[in-house]
Coordinates of C-alpha atoms in Angstrom, one line a residue:
Chain A
M1 CA -43.4 33.5 195.7
A2 CA -42.0 34.6 192.3
Q3 CA -43.6 37.8 191.1
T4 CA -43.1 40.0 188.2
T5 CA -41.8 43.5 188.8
P6 CA -43.5 45.7 186.3
S7 CA -40.8 47.7 184.6
P8 CA -42.2 50.6 182.5
A9 CA -38.8 51.9 182.0
P10 CA -35.8 49.5 181.4
T11 CA -33.8 51.4 184.0
L12 CA -34.0 49.8 187.4
T13 CA -33.0 51.9 190.2
V14 CA -31.2 50.1 193.1
A15 CA -30.7 51.8 196.4
P16 CA -27.1 50.9 197.2
P17 CA -24.4 51.8 194.6
A18 CA -24.5 49.2 191.9
A19 CA -21.5 46.8 191.7
V20 CA -22.1 46.5 187.8
A21 CA -23.6 49.5 186.0
L22 CA -24.2 49.6 182.3
S23 CA -25.6 52.9 181.2
G24 CA -26.9 53.6 177.7
V25 CA -24.6 50.9 176.3
G26 CA -24.5 50.2 172.6
K27 CA -22.3 48.0 170.6
T28 CA -21.8 48.1 166.8
F29 CA -19.7 45.5 165.0
E30 CA -18.0 46.6 161.8
L31 CA -18.6 44.1 158.9
S32 CA -16.9 44.2 155.6
R33 CA -17.2 47.1 153.2
G34 CA -18.3 49.6 155.7
R35 CA -21.4 47.7 156.7
A36 CA -22.1 47.5 160.4
V37 CA -24.4 45.6 162.6
S38 CA -25.9 46.9 165.9
A39 CA -25.6 44.1 168.5
L40 CA -26.8 46.3 171.4
E41 CA -28.6 49.5 171.7
D42 CA -29.3 51.8 174.6
L43 CA -28.9 49.0 177.2
D44 CA -29.2 49.9 181.0
L45 CA -28.4 47.2 183.5
H46 CA -27.5 47.6 187.2
V47 CA -26.4 44.8 189.4
A48 CA -26.3 45.3 193.2
E49 CA -23.5 44.2 195.4
G50 CA -23.9 40.5 196.3
E51 CA -26.7 40.1 193.7
F52 CA -27.0 37.3 191.3
V53 CA -28.5 38.5 187.9
A54 CA -29.1 36.1 184.9
I55 CA -29.4 37.4 181.4
V56 CA -31.6 35.5 179.0
G57 CA -32.4 36.2 175.5
P58 CA -32.8 34.7 171.9
S59 CA -29.6 33.6 170.4
G60 CA -27.6 36.4 168.8
C61 CA -29.2 39.1 171.1
G62 CA -25.9 40.2 172.3
K63 CA -26.2 38.8 175.8
S64 CA -22.6 37.3 175.6
T65 CA -21.4 40.7 174.3
V66 CA -22.7 42.3 177.5
L67 CA -20.8 39.8 179.6
R68 CA -17.7 40.3 177.6
M69 CA -18.0 44.2 178.0
V70 CA -18.2 43.7 181.8
A71 CA -15.2 41.4 181.6
G72 CA -13.3 44.1 179.8
L73 CA -12.9 41.8 176.6
E74 CA -15.0 44.2 174.5
R75 CA -15.4 48.0 174.7
P76 CA -18.9 49.5 174.3
S77 CA -19.4 51.7 171.2
T78 CA -21.6 54.0 173.1
G79 CA -22.5 54.5 176.8
T80 CA -20.4 53.4 179.8
V81 CA -19.7 50.2 181.7
V82 CA -18.6 50.6 185.4
V83 CA -17.7 47.7 187.7
E84 CA -17.0 48.3 191.3
G85 CA -16.6 52.0 190.4
R86 CA -13.8 51.4 187.9
S87 CA -13.5 50.4 184.3
P88 CA -13.8 46.7 183.6
R89 CA -10.2 46.5 182.3
E90 CA -8.8 48.2 185.5
L91 CA -10.8 45.6 187.5
A92 CA -9.4 42.8 185.6
R93 CA -5.9 44.1 185.9
S94 CA -6.2 44.2 189.6
H95 CA -7.3 40.5 189.5
R96 CA -10.7 41.2 191.0
L97 CA -12.7 39.3 188.3
G98 CA -13.8 35.6 188.1
V99 CA -14.9 34.2 184.6
A100 CA -16.1 30.9 183.4
F101 CA -17.1 30.2 179.8
Q102 CA -18.9 27.6 177.9
E103 CA -15.6 26.2 177.0
H104 CA -13.8 25.3 180.2
A105 CA -10.4 26.7 178.9
L106 CA -8.5 24.7 181.4
L107 CA -4.8 24.4 180.6
P108 CA -4.4 20.8 179.4
W109 CA -0.8 20.4 180.5
S110 CA -1.6 21.4 184.1
S111 CA -3.3 19.3 186.8
I112 CA -6.6 20.3 188.3
R113 CA -4.8 21.8 191.3
G114 CA -2.4 23.8 188.9
N115 CA -5.5 25.0 187.0
V116 CA -7.3 26.2 190.1
A117 CA -4.1 27.9 191.3
L118 CA -3.6 29.7 188.1
P119 CA -5.1 32.9 189.1
F120 CA -2.6 33.2 192.0
H121 CA 0.3 32.9 189.5
L122 CA -1.3 35.4 187.0
A123 CA -1.8 37.9 189.9
G124 CA 1.8 37.4 191.0
R125 CA 0.8 36.2 194.4
P126 CA 2.0 33.2 196.4
V127 CA -0.4 30.2 196.0
D128 CA -2.6 29.9 198.9
A129 CA -2.6 26.1 199.0
A130 CA -5.3 26.0 201.7
R131 CA -7.6 28.2 199.6
V132 CA -7.0 26.0 196.5
D133 CA -7.9 22.9 198.4
E134 CA -11.0 24.6 199.9
L135 CA -12.2 25.4 196.3
V136 CA -11.3 21.9 195.0
R137 CA -13.5 20.5 197.9
L138 CA -16.2 23.1 197.4
V139 CA -16.7 22.0 193.8
G140 CA -16.5 18.3 194.8
L141 CA -13.3 17.5 193.0
E142 CA -11.3 16.2 196.1
G143 CA -9.3 13.1 194.9
F144 CA -8.8 14.5 191.4
E145 CA -6.3 17.2 192.3
S146 CA -3.5 15.7 190.3
A147 CA -5.7 14.6 187.4
R148 CA -5.4 16.3 184.0
P149 CA -8.4 18.0 182.6
R150 CA -8.7 15.4 179.7
Q151 CA -9.0 12.6 182.3
L152 CA -12.2 14.2 183.7
S153 CA -15.8 14.4 182.5
G154 CA -17.3 17.6 181.0
G155 CA -19.1 18.3 184.2
M156 CA -16.0 18.0 186.4
R157 CA -14.0 20.1 183.9
Q158 CA -16.6 22.9 184.4
R159 CA -16.5 22.5 188.2
A160 CA -12.8 23.0 187.9
A161 CA -13.3 26.1 185.7
I162 CA -15.8 27.5 188.3
A163 CA -13.3 26.8 191.2
R164 CA -10.7 28.7 189.2
A165 CA -13.0 31.6 188.8
L166 CA -13.6 31.7 192.6
V167 CA -10.3 31.1 194.0
L168 CA -9.2 34.7 194.4
R169 CA -12.5 35.8 196.0
P170 CA -13.3 38.1 193.2
D171 CA -15.6 41.1 193.5
V172 CA -17.5 40.0 190.4
L173 CA -18.1 36.6 188.9
L174 CA -19.0 36.3 185.2
L175 CA -20.5 33.1 183.9
D176 CA -21.2 32.7 180.1
E177 CA -23.3 29.5 179.6
P178 CA -20.9 27.6 181.8
F179 CA -23.0 24.5 181.5
G180 CA -24.1 25.0 177.9
A181 CA -22.2 22.0 176.5
L182 CA -23.4 19.5 179.1
D183 CA -26.3 17.2 178.9
A184 CA -29.6 18.0 180.6
V185 CA -29.1 15.7 183.7
T186 CA -25.5 16.9 184.4
R187 CA -26.6 20.4 183.8
R188 CA -29.4 20.2 186.4
R189 CA -27.0 18.7 188.9
M190 CA -24.4 21.4 188.2
N191 CA -27.1 24.1 188.7
R192 CA -27.9 22.7 192.1
E193 CA -24.1 22.6 192.9
L194 CA -23.7 26.2 191.8
A195 CA -26.6 27.3 193.9
R196 CA -24.9 25.7 196.9
I197 CA -21.5 27.1 196.1
W198 CA -23.0 30.6 195.5
S199 CA -24.9 30.7 198.7
E200 CA -21.5 30.1 200.5
E201 CA -19.6 32.7 198.6
R202 CA -22.3 35.3 197.7
I203 CA -20.4 37.1 195.1
T204 CA -21.9 39.7 192.7
T205 CA -22.6 37.4 189.7
V206 CA -23.8 37.9 186.1
L207 CA -24.9 34.7 184.4
V208 CA -25.7 34.5 180.7
T209 CA -27.8 31.6 179.6
H210 CA -30.5 30.6 177.1
D211 CA -32.1 28.2 179.8
V212 CA -35.0 30.0 181.5
E213 CA -35.2 27.3 184.2
E214 CA -31.5 27.6 185.0
A215 CA -31.8 31.4 185.2
L216 CA -34.9 31.2 187.6
F217 CA -33.2 28.6 189.8
L218 CA -30.0 30.5 190.3
A219 CA -30.7 34.3 190.1
D220 CA -32.2 37.0 192.2
R221 CA -33.3 38.8 189.0
V222 CA -33.7 37.5 185.5
V223 CA -33.2 40.0 182.7
V224 CA -34.9 39.2 179.4
M225 CA -33.3 40.7 176.3
T226 CA -34.9 41.5 172.9
G227 CA -33.4 40.3 169.7
R228 CA -30.9 42.2 167.7
P229 CA -30.3 45.0 168.5
G230 CA -30.3 43.8 172.1
R231 CA -32.2 45.8 174.7
V232 CA -33.7 45.0 178.1
R233 CA -37.2 43.8 177.5
H234 CA -38.2 42.7 181.0
V235 CA -36.8 42.3 184.4
H236 CA -38.1 39.5 186.5
R237 CA -37.5 39.4 190.3
V238 CA -37.1 35.9 191.8
D239 CA -38.0 35.6 195.4
F240 CA -37.4 32.0 196.2
P241 CA -35.6 31.8 199.6
R242 CA -32.0 30.6 199.7
P243 CA -30.4 28.1 199.9
R244 CA -32.5 26.8 197.1
E245 CA -33.3 23.1 196.7
A246 CA -34.4 21.2 193.6
A247 CA -37.9 21.1 195.1
I248 CA -38.6 24.7 194.1
T249 CA -38.4 23.8 190.4
R250 CA -41.6 21.6 191.0
S251 CA -43.6 24.4 192.6
P252 CA -46.4 26.1 190.6
E253 CA -44.8 29.4 191.1
F254 CA -41.7 28.2 189.4
H255 CA -43.6 26.8 186.4
E256 CA -45.6 30.0 186.1
A257 CA -42.4 32.1 185.9
V258 CA -40.9 29.7 183.4
D259 CA -44.0 30.0 181.2
L260 CA -44.0 33.8 181.5
L261 CA -40.4 34.2 180.6
T262 CA -40.4 31.5 177.9
G263 CA -43.5 33.3 176.5
L264 CA -41.5 36.5 176.3
L265 CA -38.6 34.8 174.6
D266 CA -40.9 33.0 172.0
A267 CA -42.8 36.3 171.3
E268 CA -39.5 37.8 170.5
G269 CA -38.6 34.9 168.2
T270 CA -41.7 35.4 166.1
A271 CA -41.8 39.1 166.1
Chain B
M1 CA -3.3 -9.9 165.0
S2 CA -3.6 -6.5 166.7
A3 CA -3.9 -3.4 164.6
A4 CA -0.3 -2.2 165.7
A5 CA 1.1 -5.7 164.8
R6 CA -0.6 -5.6 161.4
R7 CA 0.7 -2.1 160.7
A8 CA 4.3 -3.2 161.6
A9 CA 4.0 -6.3 159.5
L10 CA 2.8 -4.3 156.6
A11 CA 5.6 -1.7 156.9
T12 CA 8.2 -4.4 157.2
T13 CA 6.9 -6.2 154.1
G14 CA 6.9 -2.9 152.3
V15 CA 10.6 -2.3 153.1
L16 CA 11.5 -5.8 152.2
V17 CA 9.8 -5.6 148.9
L18 CA 11.5 -2.3 148.1
L19 CA 15.0 -3.8 149.1
A20 CA 14.3 -7.0 147.0
G21 CA 13.2 -4.9 144.0
A22 CA 16.4 -2.8 144.1
E23 CA 18.5 -5.9 144.5
A24 CA 16.7 -7.5 141.4
V25 CA 17.3 -4.4 139.4
G26 CA 20.8 -4.3 140.3
R27 CA 21.4 -8.0 139.6
A28 CA 19.5 -7.8 136.2
G29 CA 21.6 -4.8 135.3
I30 CA 18.4 -3.0 134.0
A31 CA 19.4 0.4 135.1
G32 CA 23.0 0.1 133.9
P33 CA 26.3 -0.2 135.8
S34 CA 25.5 2.7 138.1
W35 CA 22.8 0.6 139.9
P36 CA 24.6 -2.1 141.8
P37 CA 22.8 -5.0 143.6
L38 CA 22.2 -3.9 147.3
S39 CA 24.1 -7.0 148.5
E40 CA 27.3 -5.4 147.0
V41 CA 26.6 -2.2 148.9
A42 CA 26.2 -4.1 152.0
A43 CA 29.3 -6.1 151.4
H44 CA 31.2 -2.8 150.9
L45 CA 29.9 -1.6 154.3
L46 CA 30.8 -4.9 156.0
D47 CA 34.5 -4.4 155.0
A48 CA 36.2 -2.9 158.1
D49 CA 38.6 -0.5 156.2
R50 CA 36.0 0.8 153.8
R51 CA 33.5 1.1 156.5
A52 CA 35.8 3.2 158.5
T53 CA 36.0 5.7 155.6
V54 CA 32.2 6.1 155.4
V55 CA 31.8 6.3 159.2
R56 CA 34.4 9.1 159.5
A57 CA 32.6 11.0 156.8
A58 CA 29.2 10.3 158.3
S59 CA 30.3 11.6 161.8
A60 CA 31.6 14.8 160.1
T61 CA 28.3 15.2 158.4
L62 CA 26.5 14.5 161.7
A63 CA 28.5 17.0 163.5
S64 CA 27.8 19.7 160.9
A65 CA 24.1 18.8 160.8
A66 CA 23.8 18.9 164.7
E67 CA 25.6 22.3 164.9
G68 CA 23.4 23.6 162.0
L69 CA 20.2 22.4 163.7
L70 CA 21.2 23.9 166.9
A71 CA 22.1 27.2 165.3
G72 CA 18.9 27.1 163.2
V73 CA 16.8 26.5 166.2
L74 CA 18.4 29.3 168.2
V75 CA 18.2 31.9 165.4
A76 CA 14.7 30.9 164.6
A77 CA 13.6 31.2 168.3
A78 CA 15.3 34.7 168.5
A79 CA 13.5 35.8 165.4
A80 CA 10.1 34.5 166.6
F81 CA 10.6 36.0 170.0
T82 CA 11.5 39.4 168.3
G83 CA 8.3 39.2 166.4
L84 CA 6.5 38.4 169.6
L85 CA 7.9 41.4 171.6
L86 CA 7.8 43.8 168.7
P87 CA 4.5 43.1 166.6
P88 CA 5.3 45.7 163.9
L89 CA 8.4 43.7 162.9
R90 CA 6.4 40.5 162.2
P91 CA 5.5 40.9 158.5
G92 CA 9.2 41.9 157.8
L93 CA 10.5 38.9 159.6
D94 CA 8.1 36.6 157.9
R95 CA 9.1 37.9 154.4
L96 CA 12.9 37.8 155.3
A97 CA 12.5 34.2 156.3
A98 CA 10.6 33.2 153.1
L99 CA 13.1 35.1 150.9
L100 CA 16.1 33.3 152.6
H101 CA 14.2 30.0 152.1
A102 CA 13.5 30.8 148.5
V103 CA 17.1 31.5 147.4
P104 CA 18.5 28.1 145.9
V105 CA 21.4 26.7 147.9
I106 CA 23.3 26.4 144.7
A107 CA 23.2 30.2 144.3
L108 CA 24.1 30.8 147.9
A109 CA 27.1 28.3 148.0
P110 CA 29.7 30.3 146.3
L111 CA 28.9 33.3 148.5
L112 CA 29.1 31.1 151.6
I113 CA 32.4 29.6 150.6
T114 CA 34.0 33.1 150.2
T115 CA 32.4 34.4 153.4
V116 CA 32.3 31.6 156.1
G117 CA 34.7 29.3 154.3
R118 CA 34.7 25.7 153.1
E119 CA 34.7 24.2 156.7
A120 CA 31.6 26.1 157.9
T121 CA 29.5 26.0 154.7
P122 CA 27.9 22.6 155.6
T123 CA 26.8 23.9 158.9
V124 CA 25.4 27.1 157.6
V125 CA 23.4 25.3 154.8
A126 CA 22.1 22.8 157.4
G127 CA 21.2 25.8 159.6
L128 CA 19.4 27.6 156.8
G129 CA 17.2 24.5 156.0
A130 CA 16.4 23.8 159.7
G131 CA 16.0 27.5 160.6
F132 CA 13.2 28.2 158.2
V133 CA 11.1 25.2 159.3
M134 CA 11.7 26.1 163.0
F135 CA 10.8 29.8 162.4
V136 CA 7.5 28.7 160.9
A137 CA 7.0 26.2 163.9
F138 CA 7.8 28.9 166.6
S139 CA 5.6 31.5 164.9
S140 CA 2.7 29.3 164.6
G141 CA 3.3 27.6 168.0
L142 CA 3.3 31.0 169.8
S143 CA 0.3 31.8 167.6
L144 CA 1.6 35.1 166.4
G145 CA -1.2 36.7 164.5
G146 CA -3.4 33.8 165.1
R147 CA -7.0 33.9 166.3
R148 CA -7.9 34.5 169.9
S149 CA -8.8 31.4 172.0
T150 CA -11.0 31.2 175.2
H151 CA -7.6 30.8 176.9
D152 CA -6.7 34.3 175.9
D153 CA -10.1 35.6 177.2
V154 CA -9.6 33.9 180.6
F155 CA -6.0 35.3 180.8
D156 CA -7.2 38.8 180.0
A157 CA -10.1 38.6 182.4
L158 CA -7.6 37.4 185.1
G159 CA -5.4 40.3 184.4
A160 CA -2.4 38.4 183.1
N161 CA 0.5 40.6 182.0
R162 CA 2.6 39.8 178.9
V163 CA 5.4 38.0 180.6
R164 CA 3.0 35.7 182.6
R165 CA 0.9 35.0 179.5
L166 CA 4.1 34.0 177.7
L167 CA 5.4 31.8 180.5
R168 CA 2.0 30.3 181.5
L169 CA 0.2 30.0 178.2
Q170 CA 2.1 30.8 175.0
L171 CA 5.3 28.8 175.8
P172 CA 3.7 25.6 177.1
A173 CA 1.1 25.7 174.3
S174 CA 3.8 26.0 171.7
V175 CA 5.8 23.0 172.7
P176 CA 4.0 20.3 170.5
T177 CA 4.1 22.6 167.4
V178 CA 7.8 23.4 168.0
L179 CA 8.6 19.7 168.3
D180 CA 6.5 19.0 165.2
G181 CA 8.8 21.5 163.4
L182 CA 11.8 19.7 164.8
T183 CA 10.8 16.4 163.2
L184 CA 11.0 18.3 159.9
A185 CA 14.0 20.4 160.7
A186 CA 16.3 17.5 161.9
P187 CA 16.3 15.5 158.6
A188 CA 16.4 18.9 156.7
A189 CA 19.6 19.7 158.6
V190 CA 21.2 16.3 157.6
L191 CA 20.2 17.0 154.0
G192 CA 21.6 20.5 154.2
A193 CA 24.9 19.5 155.7
T194 CA 25.3 16.8 152.9
I195 CA 24.6 19.4 150.3
G196 CA 26.8 22.0 151.9
E197 CA 29.7 19.5 151.7
W198 CA 29.4 19.4 147.9
F199 CA 30.9 22.8 147.6
G200 CA 34.4 21.8 148.6
A201 CA 34.2 20.9 152.2
P202 CA 37.3 19.0 153.5
R203 CA 35.3 15.9 154.7
G204 CA 31.8 14.5 155.1
L205 CA 29.4 12.2 153.2
G206 CA 28.8 15.0 150.6
V207 CA 32.5 15.0 149.8
L208 CA 32.5 11.2 149.6
I209 CA 29.5 11.2 147.2
V210 CA 31.2 13.7 144.9
S211 CA 34.6 11.9 144.8
A212 CA 33.0 8.5 144.4
M213 CA 30.8 9.9 141.6
Q214 CA 33.9 11.4 139.8
N215 CA 35.9 8.2 140.1
F216 CA 33.0 6.0 139.3
Q217 CA 33.1 4.0 142.7
V218 CA 29.5 3.0 142.4
T219 CA 29.4 0.9 145.5
L220 CA 31.0 3.6 147.6
L221 CA 28.7 6.1 146.2
W222 CA 25.7 4.0 147.3
S223 CA 27.2 3.3 150.6
A224 CA 27.6 7.0 151.3
A225 CA 23.9 7.6 150.1
A226 CA 22.6 4.8 152.3
C227 CA 24.5 6.2 155.3
A228 CA 23.0 9.7 154.7
T229 CA 19.6 8.2 154.5
A230 CA 20.1 6.3 157.6
L231 CA 21.3 9.5 159.5
S232 CA 18.2 11.3 158.1
L233 CA 15.9 8.6 159.2
A234 CA 17.4 8.3 162.6
A235 CA 17.0 12.1 163.1
Y236 CA 13.4 11.8 162.2
G237 CA 12.7 8.8 164.4
L238 CA 14.4 10.4 167.4
T239 CA 12.6 13.7 167.0
T240 CA 9.2 12.0 166.4
A241 CA 9.5 10.0 169.6
L242 CA 10.3 13.2 171.5
Q243 CA 7.3 14.9 169.8
R244 CA 5.0 12.1 170.8
A245 CA 6.1 12.1 174.3
A246 CA 5.5 15.9 174.5
V247 CA 2.0 15.6 173.1
R248 CA 1.2 13.0 175.7
R249 CA 2.4 15.3 178.4
M250 CA 1.1 18.7 177.1
A251 CA -2.3 17.9 175.4

């Protein structure tokens, strides 16, 4: 089922206009005394409308920087980042972006309902209580609406953060290791939940992770990055049918793909 | 015995040992005639007429301290928000606050008496003491010039403007730090008011202390000092309770 798309050139041409397009993107961070480190170089990445793309790479390869540039939190030093035909900052300012990070970043003084409703307040729109309830239900937090974040487990907090990211029906969803701080069992369960939630919402999504299995289970395409400076090393198309069940992770195709991508990452580590 | 009970017992024992020690020093006369036994000070305060004098003075000091604290909080908040809205002014405001704080009260006092007058000097000195602490608390609570948190990233990505970020993130996040500052500022205001009264205020604990000292009324002197300490401790206790409640609610 899963097959590798040979990609001689890192550029992948997609027929419909890309929802997220990074072209020739480079990022240099200034260090002290005029020294600089190149985090990304000549990176091309296109994500189609309604596509789920996962980025994996060795730590420090700049995969989070890619995500932060798409979110408008960093500016590229060279090249362009276009999201839904606009600059990322414009998209953020029009409240069309959903984000969830490794740190849940829920407001501790606010209830779960208040946290999920936050994007409505920040967009200056009346809170759609039905939509908030729908999201709370979708992430399986019904009954915990009035709880404070600190009263919930790590997994439940991440669910709330994902509900917050989805509540405004964003054009683009950006996930930076959202389950990175969770234990392996909770993490697998959260991945199954996210796959279910995603197949209901079908939002253009970019996920950054260091977990190859997570990437293969969730994404339509997995992008493997090289170490610093980060470039696209390999693009892997994942063809498991949706909605995906945990059973696919036990299939030989899945294991084969895991081995292939892990091998690519390891080769990078020893290079 | 529970941990809390043991702590309370230890604290009570400590206070009792201290009081007994002071009493013993006074009775033995080790520190000379200016250190009376504490029982004499207590007897002084139990006498209705004498107590009335101390209480009158204490209420004047409390009023000056409260006014000074309020003024300090308001001015500090105004300064911190100015820094928030006009970032280029921040370093200047920080330095001005540090400078005001660095000038000894004893050097400012003659200036204050000629400008704001004897009546208002205690309030102004209390306000100066409380205001600096509160300025630091507001600045750090609103994390002016602090490092970015993931909350900032989320608010940026969700397209929050400056006003909504202030109302939904910075203000609520600052509450515990600001109240932390208040636990320091409230006793500082009591101290400031008492010191301000030294420079010729018409009434207050500071005045009582100065006149008792000049007339060698040792028990009156100690009574006034004990009263000032009690005020200061009460201010600290009250604000600490407030701060704890806020931390439970906000964190």
